[in-house]
Tab-separated table of C-alpha atoms and ligand atoms in Angstrom:
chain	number	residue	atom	x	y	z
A	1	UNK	CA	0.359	-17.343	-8.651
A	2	UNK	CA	0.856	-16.900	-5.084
A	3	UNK	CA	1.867	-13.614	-3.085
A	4	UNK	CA	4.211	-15.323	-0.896
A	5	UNK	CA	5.775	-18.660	-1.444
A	6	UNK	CA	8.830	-21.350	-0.729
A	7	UNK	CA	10.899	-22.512	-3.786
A	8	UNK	CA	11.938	-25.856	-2.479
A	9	UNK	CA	14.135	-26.503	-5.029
A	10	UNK	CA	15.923	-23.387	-4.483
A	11	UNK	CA	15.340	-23.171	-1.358
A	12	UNK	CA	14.589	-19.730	-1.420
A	13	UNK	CA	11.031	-17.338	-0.619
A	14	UNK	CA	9.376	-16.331	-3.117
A	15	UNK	CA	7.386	-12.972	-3.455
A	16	UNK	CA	5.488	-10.943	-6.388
A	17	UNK	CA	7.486	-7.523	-5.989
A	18	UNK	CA	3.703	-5.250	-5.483
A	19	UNK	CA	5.812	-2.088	-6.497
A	20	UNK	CA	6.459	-3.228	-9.970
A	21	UNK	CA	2.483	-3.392	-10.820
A	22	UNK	CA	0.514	-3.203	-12.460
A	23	UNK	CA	3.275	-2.354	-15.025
A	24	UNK	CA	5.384	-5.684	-14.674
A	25	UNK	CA	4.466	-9.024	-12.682
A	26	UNK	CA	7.455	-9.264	-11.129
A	27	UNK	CA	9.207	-12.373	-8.735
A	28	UNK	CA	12.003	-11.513	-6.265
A	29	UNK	CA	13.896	-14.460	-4.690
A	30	UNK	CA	14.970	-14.314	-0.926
A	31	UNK	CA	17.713	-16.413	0.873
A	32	UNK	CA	18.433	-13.939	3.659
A	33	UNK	CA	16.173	-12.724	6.466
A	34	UNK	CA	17.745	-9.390	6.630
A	35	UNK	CA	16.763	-8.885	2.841
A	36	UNK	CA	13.395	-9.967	3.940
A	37	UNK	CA	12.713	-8.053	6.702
A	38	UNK	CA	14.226	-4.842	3.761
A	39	UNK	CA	11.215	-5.933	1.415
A	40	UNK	CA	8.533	-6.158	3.704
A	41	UNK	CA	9.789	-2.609	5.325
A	42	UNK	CA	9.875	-1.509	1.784
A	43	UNK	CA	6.651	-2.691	0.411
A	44	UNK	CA	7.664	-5.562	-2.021
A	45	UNK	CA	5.146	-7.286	-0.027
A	46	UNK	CA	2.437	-5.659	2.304
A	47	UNK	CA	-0.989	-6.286	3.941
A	48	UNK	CA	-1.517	-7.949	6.833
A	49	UNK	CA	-1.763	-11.261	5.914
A	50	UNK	CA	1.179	-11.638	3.633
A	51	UNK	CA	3.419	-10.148	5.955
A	52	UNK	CA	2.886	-12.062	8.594
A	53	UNK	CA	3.378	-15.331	6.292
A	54	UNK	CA	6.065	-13.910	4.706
A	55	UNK	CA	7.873	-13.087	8.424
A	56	UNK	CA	6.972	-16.933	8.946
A	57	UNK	CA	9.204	-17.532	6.037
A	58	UNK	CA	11.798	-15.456	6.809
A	59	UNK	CA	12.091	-17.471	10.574
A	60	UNK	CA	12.395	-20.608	8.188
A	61	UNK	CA	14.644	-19.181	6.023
A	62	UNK	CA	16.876	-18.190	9.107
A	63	UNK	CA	17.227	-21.935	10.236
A	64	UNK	CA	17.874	-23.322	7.103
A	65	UNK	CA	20.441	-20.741	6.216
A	66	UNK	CA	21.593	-21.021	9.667
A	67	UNK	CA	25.396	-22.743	10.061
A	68	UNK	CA	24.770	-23.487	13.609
A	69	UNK	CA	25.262	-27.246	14.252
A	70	UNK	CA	24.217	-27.317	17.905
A	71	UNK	CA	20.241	-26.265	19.320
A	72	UNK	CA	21.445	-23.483	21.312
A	73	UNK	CA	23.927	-21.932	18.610
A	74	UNK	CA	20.441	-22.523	15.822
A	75	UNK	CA	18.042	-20.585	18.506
A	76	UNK	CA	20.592	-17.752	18.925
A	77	UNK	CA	20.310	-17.218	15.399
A	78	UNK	CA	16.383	-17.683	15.284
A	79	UNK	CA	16.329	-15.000	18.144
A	80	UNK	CA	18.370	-12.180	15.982
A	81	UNK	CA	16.546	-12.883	12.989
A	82	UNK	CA	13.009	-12.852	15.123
A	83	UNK	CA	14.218	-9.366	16.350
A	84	UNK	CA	14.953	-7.857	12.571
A	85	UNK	CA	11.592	-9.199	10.803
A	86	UNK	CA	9.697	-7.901	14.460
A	87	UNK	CA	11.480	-4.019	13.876
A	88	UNK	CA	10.046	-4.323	9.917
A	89	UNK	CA	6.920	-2.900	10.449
A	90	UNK	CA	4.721	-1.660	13.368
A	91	UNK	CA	1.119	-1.699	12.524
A	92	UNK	CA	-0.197	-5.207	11.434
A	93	UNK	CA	-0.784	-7.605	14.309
A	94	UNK	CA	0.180	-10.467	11.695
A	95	UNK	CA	3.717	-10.130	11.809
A	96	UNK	CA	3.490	-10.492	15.838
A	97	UNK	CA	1.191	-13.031	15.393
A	98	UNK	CA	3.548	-15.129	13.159
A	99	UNK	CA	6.477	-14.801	14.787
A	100	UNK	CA	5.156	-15.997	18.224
A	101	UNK	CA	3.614	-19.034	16.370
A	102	UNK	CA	7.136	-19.645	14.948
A	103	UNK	CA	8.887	-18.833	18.487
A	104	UNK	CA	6.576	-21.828	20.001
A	105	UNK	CA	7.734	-24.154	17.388
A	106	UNK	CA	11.330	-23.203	17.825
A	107	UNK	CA	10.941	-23.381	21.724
A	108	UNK	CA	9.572	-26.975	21.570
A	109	UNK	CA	11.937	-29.792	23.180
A	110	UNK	CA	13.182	-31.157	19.293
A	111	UNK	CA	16.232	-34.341	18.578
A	112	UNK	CA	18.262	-31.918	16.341
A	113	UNK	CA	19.225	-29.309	14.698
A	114	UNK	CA	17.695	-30.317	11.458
A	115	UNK	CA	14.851	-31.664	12.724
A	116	UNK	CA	14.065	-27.954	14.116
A	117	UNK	CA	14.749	-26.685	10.258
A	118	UNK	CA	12.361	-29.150	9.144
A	119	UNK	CA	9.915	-27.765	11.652
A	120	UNK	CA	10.151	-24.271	11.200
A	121	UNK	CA	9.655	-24.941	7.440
A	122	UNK	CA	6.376	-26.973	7.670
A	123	UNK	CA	4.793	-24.760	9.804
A	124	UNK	CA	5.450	-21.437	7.313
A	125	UNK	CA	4.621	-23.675	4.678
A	126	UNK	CA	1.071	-24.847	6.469
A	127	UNK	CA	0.059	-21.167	7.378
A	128	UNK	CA	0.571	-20.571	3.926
A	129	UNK	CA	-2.120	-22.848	3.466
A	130	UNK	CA	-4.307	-21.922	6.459
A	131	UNK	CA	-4.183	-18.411	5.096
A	132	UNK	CA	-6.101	-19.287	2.133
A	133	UNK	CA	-8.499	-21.224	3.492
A	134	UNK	CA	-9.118	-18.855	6.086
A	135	UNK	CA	-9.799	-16.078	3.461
A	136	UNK	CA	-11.818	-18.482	1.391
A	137	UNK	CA	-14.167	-18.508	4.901
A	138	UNK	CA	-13.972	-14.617	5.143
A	139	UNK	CA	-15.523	-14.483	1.633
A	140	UNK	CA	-18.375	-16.531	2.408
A	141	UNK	CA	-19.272	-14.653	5.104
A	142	UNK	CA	-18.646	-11.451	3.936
A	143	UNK	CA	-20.383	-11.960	0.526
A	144	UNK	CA	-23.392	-12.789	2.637
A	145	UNK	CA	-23.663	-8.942	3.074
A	146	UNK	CA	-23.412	-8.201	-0.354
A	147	UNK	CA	-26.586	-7.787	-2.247
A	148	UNK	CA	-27.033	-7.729	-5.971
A	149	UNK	CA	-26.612	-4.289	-7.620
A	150	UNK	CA	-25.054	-3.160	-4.523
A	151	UNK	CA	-21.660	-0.367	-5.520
A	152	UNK	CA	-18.865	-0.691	-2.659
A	153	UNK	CA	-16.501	1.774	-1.889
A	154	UNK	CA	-13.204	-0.416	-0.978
A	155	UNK	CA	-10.364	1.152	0.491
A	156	UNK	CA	-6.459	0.101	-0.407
A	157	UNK	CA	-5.659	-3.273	-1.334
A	158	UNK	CA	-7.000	-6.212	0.293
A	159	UNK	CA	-7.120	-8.358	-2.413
A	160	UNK	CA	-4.750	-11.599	-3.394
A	161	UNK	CA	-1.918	-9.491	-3.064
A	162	UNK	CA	-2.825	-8.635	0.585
A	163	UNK	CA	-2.740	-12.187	1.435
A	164	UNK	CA	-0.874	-15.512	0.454
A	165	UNK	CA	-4.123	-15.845	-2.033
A	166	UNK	CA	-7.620	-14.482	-2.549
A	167	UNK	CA	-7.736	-12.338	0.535
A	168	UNK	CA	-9.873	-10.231	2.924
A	169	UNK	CA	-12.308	-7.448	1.777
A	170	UNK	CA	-11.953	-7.670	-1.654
A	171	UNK	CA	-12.216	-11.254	-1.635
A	172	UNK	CA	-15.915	-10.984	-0.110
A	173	UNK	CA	-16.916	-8.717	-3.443
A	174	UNK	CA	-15.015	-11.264	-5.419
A	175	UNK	CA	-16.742	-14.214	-4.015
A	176	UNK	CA	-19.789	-12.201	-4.029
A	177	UNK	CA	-19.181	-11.705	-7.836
A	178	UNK	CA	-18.765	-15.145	-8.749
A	179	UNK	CA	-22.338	-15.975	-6.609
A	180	UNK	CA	-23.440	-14.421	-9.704
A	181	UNK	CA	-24.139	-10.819	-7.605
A	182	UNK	CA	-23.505	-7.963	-9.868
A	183	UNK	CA	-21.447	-4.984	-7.998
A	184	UNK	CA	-19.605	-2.336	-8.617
A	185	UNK	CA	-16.632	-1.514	-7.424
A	186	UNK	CA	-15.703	2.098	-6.565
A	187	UNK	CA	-11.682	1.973	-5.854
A	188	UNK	CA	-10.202	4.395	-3.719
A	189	UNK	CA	-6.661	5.109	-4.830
A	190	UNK	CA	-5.249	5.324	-1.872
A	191	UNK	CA	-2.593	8.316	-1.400
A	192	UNK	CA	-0.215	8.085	-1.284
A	193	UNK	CA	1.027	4.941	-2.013
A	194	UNK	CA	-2.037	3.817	-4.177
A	195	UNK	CA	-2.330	0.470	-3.559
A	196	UNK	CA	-6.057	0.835	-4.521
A	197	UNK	CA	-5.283	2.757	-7.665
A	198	UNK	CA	-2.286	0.075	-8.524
A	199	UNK	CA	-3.290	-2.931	-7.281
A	200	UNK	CA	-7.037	-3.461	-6.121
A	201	UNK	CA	-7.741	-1.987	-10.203
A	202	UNK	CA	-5.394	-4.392	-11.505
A	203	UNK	CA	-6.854	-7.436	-9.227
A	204	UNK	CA	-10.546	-6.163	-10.588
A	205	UNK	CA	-9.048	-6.247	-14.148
A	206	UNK	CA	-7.752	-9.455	-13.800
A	207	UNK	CA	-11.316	-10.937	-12.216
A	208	UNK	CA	-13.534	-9.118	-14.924
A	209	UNK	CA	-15.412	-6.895	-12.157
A	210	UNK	CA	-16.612	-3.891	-12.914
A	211	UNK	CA	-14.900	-0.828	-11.519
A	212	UNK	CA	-14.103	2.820	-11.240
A	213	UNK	CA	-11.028	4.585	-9.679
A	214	UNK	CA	-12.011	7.393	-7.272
A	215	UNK	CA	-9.751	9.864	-5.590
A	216	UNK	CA	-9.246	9.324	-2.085
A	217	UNK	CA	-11.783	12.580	-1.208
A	218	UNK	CA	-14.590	11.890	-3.922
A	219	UNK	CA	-15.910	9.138	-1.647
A	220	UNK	CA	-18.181	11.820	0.677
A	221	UNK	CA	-19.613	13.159	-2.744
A	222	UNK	CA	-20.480	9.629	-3.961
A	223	UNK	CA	-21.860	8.468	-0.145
A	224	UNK	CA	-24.218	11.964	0.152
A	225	UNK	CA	-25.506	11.338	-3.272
A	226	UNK	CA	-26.746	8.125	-2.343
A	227	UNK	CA	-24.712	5.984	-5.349
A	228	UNK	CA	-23.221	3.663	-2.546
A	229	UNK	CA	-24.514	0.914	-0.716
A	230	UNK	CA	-21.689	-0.071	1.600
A	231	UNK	CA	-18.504	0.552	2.228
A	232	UNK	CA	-15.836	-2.230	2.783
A	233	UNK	CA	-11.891	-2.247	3.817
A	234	UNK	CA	-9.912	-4.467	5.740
A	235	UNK	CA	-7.541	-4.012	8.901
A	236	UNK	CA	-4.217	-4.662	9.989
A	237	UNK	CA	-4.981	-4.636	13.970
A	238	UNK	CA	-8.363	-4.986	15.467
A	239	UNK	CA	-8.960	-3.753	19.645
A	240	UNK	CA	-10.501	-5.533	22.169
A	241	UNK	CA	-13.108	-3.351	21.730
A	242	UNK	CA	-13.847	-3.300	17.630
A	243	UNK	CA	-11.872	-0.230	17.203
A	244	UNK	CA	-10.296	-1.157	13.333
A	245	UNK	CA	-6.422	0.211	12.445
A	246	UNK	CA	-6.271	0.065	8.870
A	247	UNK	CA	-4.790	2.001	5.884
A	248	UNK	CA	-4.497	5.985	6.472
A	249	UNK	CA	-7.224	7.520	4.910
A	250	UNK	CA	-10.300	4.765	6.492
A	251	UNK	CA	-11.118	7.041	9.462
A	252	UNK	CA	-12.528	9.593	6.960
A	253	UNK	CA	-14.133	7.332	4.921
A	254	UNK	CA	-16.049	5.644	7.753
A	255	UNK	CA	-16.908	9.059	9.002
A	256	UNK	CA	-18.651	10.151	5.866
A	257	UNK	CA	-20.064	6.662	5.599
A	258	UNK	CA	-21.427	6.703	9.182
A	259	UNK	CA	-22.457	10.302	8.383
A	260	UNK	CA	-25.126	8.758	5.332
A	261	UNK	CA	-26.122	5.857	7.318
A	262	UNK	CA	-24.017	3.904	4.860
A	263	UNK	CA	-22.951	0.036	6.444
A	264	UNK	CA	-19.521	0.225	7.009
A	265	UNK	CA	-17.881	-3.064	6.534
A	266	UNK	CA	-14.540	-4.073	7.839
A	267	UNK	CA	-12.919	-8.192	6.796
A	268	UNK	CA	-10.136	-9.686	8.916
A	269	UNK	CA	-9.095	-13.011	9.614
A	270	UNK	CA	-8.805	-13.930	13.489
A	271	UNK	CA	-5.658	-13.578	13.532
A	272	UNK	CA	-5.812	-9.347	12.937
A	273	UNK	CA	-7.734	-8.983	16.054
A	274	UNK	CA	-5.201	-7.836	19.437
A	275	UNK	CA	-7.076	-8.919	22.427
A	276	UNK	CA	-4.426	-7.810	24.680
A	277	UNK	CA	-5.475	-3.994	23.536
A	278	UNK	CA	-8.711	-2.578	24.965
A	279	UNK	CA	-9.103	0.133	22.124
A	280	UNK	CA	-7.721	1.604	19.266
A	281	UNK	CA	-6.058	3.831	21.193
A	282	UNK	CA	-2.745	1.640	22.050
A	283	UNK	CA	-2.432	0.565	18.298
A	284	UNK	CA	1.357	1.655	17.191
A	285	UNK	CA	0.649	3.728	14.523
A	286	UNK	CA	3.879	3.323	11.617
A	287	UNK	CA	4.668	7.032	10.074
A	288	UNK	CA	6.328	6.424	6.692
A	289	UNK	CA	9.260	8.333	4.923
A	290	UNK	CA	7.610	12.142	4.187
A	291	UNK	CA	9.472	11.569	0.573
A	292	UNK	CA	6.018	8.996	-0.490
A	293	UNK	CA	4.107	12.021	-0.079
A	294	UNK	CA	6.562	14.763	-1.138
A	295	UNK	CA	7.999	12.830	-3.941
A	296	UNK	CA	4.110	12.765	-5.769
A	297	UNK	CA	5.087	13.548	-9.753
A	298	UNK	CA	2.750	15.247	-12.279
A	299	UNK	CA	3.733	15.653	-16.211
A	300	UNK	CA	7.528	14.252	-14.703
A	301	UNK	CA	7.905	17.027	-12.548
A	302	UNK	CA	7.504	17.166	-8.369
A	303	UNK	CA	3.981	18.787	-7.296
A	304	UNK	CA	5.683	20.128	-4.182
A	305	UNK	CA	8.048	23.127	-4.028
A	306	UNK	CA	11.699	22.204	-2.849
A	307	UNK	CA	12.056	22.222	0.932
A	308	UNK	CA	8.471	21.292	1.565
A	309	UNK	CA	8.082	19.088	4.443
A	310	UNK	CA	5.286	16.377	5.274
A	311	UNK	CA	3.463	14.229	7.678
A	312	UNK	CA	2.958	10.203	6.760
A	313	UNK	CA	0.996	8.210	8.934
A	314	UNK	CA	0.623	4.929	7.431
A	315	UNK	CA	-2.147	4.174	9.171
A	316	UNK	CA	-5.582	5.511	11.187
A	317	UNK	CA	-7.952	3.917	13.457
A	318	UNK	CA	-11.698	4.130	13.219
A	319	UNK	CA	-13.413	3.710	16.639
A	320	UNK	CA	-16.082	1.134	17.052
A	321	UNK	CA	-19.190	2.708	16.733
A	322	UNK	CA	-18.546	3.836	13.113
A	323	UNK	CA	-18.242	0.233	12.314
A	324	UNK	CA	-21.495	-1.819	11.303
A	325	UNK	CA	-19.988	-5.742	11.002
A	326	UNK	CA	-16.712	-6.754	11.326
A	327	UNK	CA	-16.216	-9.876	9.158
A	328	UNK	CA	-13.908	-13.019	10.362
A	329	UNK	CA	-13.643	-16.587	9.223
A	330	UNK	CA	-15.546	-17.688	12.217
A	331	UNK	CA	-18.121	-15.528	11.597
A	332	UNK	CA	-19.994	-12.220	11.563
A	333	UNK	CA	-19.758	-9.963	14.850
A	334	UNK	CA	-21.865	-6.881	14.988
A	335	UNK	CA	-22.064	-4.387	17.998
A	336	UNK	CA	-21.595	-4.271	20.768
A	337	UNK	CA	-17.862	-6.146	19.554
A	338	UNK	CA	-16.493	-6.223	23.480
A	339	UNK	CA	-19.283	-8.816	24.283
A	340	UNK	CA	-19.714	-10.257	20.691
A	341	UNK	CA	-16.025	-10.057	19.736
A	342	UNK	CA	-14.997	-11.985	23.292
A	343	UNK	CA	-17.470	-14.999	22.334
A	344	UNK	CA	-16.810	-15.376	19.210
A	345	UNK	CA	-12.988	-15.532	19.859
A	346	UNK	CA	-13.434	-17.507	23.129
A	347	UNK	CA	-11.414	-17.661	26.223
A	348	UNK	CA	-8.102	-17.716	24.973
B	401	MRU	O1	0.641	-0.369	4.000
B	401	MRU	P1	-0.050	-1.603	3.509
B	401	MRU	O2	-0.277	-1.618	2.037
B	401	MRU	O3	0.605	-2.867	4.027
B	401	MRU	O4	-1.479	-1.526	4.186
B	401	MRU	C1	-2.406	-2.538	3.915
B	401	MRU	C2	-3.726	-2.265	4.465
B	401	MRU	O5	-3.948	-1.294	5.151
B	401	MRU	C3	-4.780	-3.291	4.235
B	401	MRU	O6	-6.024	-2.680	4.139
B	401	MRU	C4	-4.753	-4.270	5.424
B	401	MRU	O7	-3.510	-4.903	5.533
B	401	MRU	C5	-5.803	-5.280	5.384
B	401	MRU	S1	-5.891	-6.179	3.877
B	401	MRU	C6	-5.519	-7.713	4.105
């Protein structure tokens, strides 16, 4: 089952609803944008790469909900529904990314308005399909880096469910896995939304690979003590210069990772890097609703005392020179990423 799909018969998106698991796998049907743009703010879908295909969607979904029956009247509507699925999130380069693709295709000189429709729809529906074979690329060059016996701290979720199928990080240790290489898998939960605790142990579950949950600050003790041989995560925005935005709570871990001359291993398709930023730096960093980190429940009951308030950055950026490889579906880059990262990625 895919993360992120088009129901032609329907003619409807398609997405697994990620806050149901791993109790319930769950569908949820689209035919609006606005609703859309609601679940990717809300987390039905996340991680870079399915948000950005799923934003693709939501532009096709726009034209062929669209009434307009003249070119000009059909772009005015592609425009507003460009600017809600742009305001959904701030962090992942993806979204951006898709949504200029699908502004070039809507900007091209086209016979009608259907034509355009029929456009917009086969280019969501192909980077569906380039997203998977990208991410079947990542994995073979990420695996590379994997050695038998190795244990791999691996932040959030990156899995599948990141992606339209198989996806970034996690699908290098799955890949790795099936080469026959036998790993371990130590899963950072991932406060506080626990997409690692959730959903990268219910991806592992479903592939058969060995894991163990972790809290979030157990990784330094298992890092000092030598019991880890990398560490691996992927990214949602990627500098110029290497520096790696990616789910809150990565900073630390490459610190104590860096700290234990652990490799530090980050997997992103092309498409996650942001050449237009020079560092981390100018990365928009999202801040989330305090209430995911207030709202924490233990035996049914709230951990935090009424009127407590909280901070919620979605998101942290680890500079460049904690980094060891960064892994892409053209290949493997490894410092220094200004010069390495520009030639891999060519001119444009
Ligand atoms: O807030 P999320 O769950 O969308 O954050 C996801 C991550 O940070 C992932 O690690 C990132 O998107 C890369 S995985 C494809």
């Amino acid at each position: 089952m895919r993360t992120v799909g088009w129901d032609a018969s329907r003619r409807e998106v398609q997405l697994i609803d990620q806050r149901c698991l791993p109790g319930r796998l769950e569908t949820v049907s689209f035919w609006d944008y606005t609703r859309l743009s609601e679940a990717i703010r809300d987390m039905v879908v996340r991680g870079a790469p399915a948000i950005g295909v799923t934003a693709a969607f939501g532009i096709a979904l726009a034209a062929d909900r669209s009434s307009a029956r003249t070119i000009e009247l059909l772009r005015a509507d592609l425009a507003q529904a460009d600017a809600v699925l742009r305001a959904s999130r701030p962090t992942a380069v993806n979204l951006f990314w898709a949504l200029d693709r699908m502004k070039r295709v809507s900007d091209q000189p086209v016979g009608g308005c259907d034509e355009l429709r029929e456009r917009l729809l086969t280019e969501a529906l192909q980077m569906a399909e380039e997203d998977i074979v990208t991410n079947r690329s990542m994995a073979v060059n990420g695996a590379a880096l994997i050695q038998d016996g190795d244990t791999i701290i691996h932040h959030c979720n990156t899995g599948a469910l990141a992606a339209v199928d198989w996806g970034t990080a996690l699908g290098c240790i799955r890949e790795a896995w099936q080469q026959g290489k036998r790993v371990h898998v130590l899963v950072d939960e991932t406060r506080p939304r626990l997409q690692g605790a959730r959903l990268t142990a219910w991806e592992l579950t479903q592939y058969g690979i060995p894991f163990d949950i972790i809290s979030d600050n157990a990784a330094g003790y298992f890092l000092r003590s030598g019991q880890v041989q990398r560490v691996m995560f992927g990214a949602d925005r990627v500098a110029a210069n290497g520096d790696v935005a990616n789910k809150i709570g990565t900073y630390m871990l490459a610190l104590a990772a860096h700290a234990n001359q652990v490799p530090v291993i980050a997997v992103m398709p092309a498409s996650t890097i942001d050449r237009s930023l020079k560092s981390g730096d100018a990365i928009p960093i999202e801040e989330r609703d305090a209430e995911e980190v207030l709202g924490i429940t233990v035996h049914g009951e709230r951990v935090t005392p009424e009127g407590a308030t909280a901070r919620n950055p979605a998101f942290d950026v680890t500079p460049n020179h904690l980094i060891t490889a960064l892994v892409t579906e053209l290949g493997v880059v490894h410092p220094p990423f200004v010069r390495n990262l520009a030639s891999l990625l060519g001119k444009d």
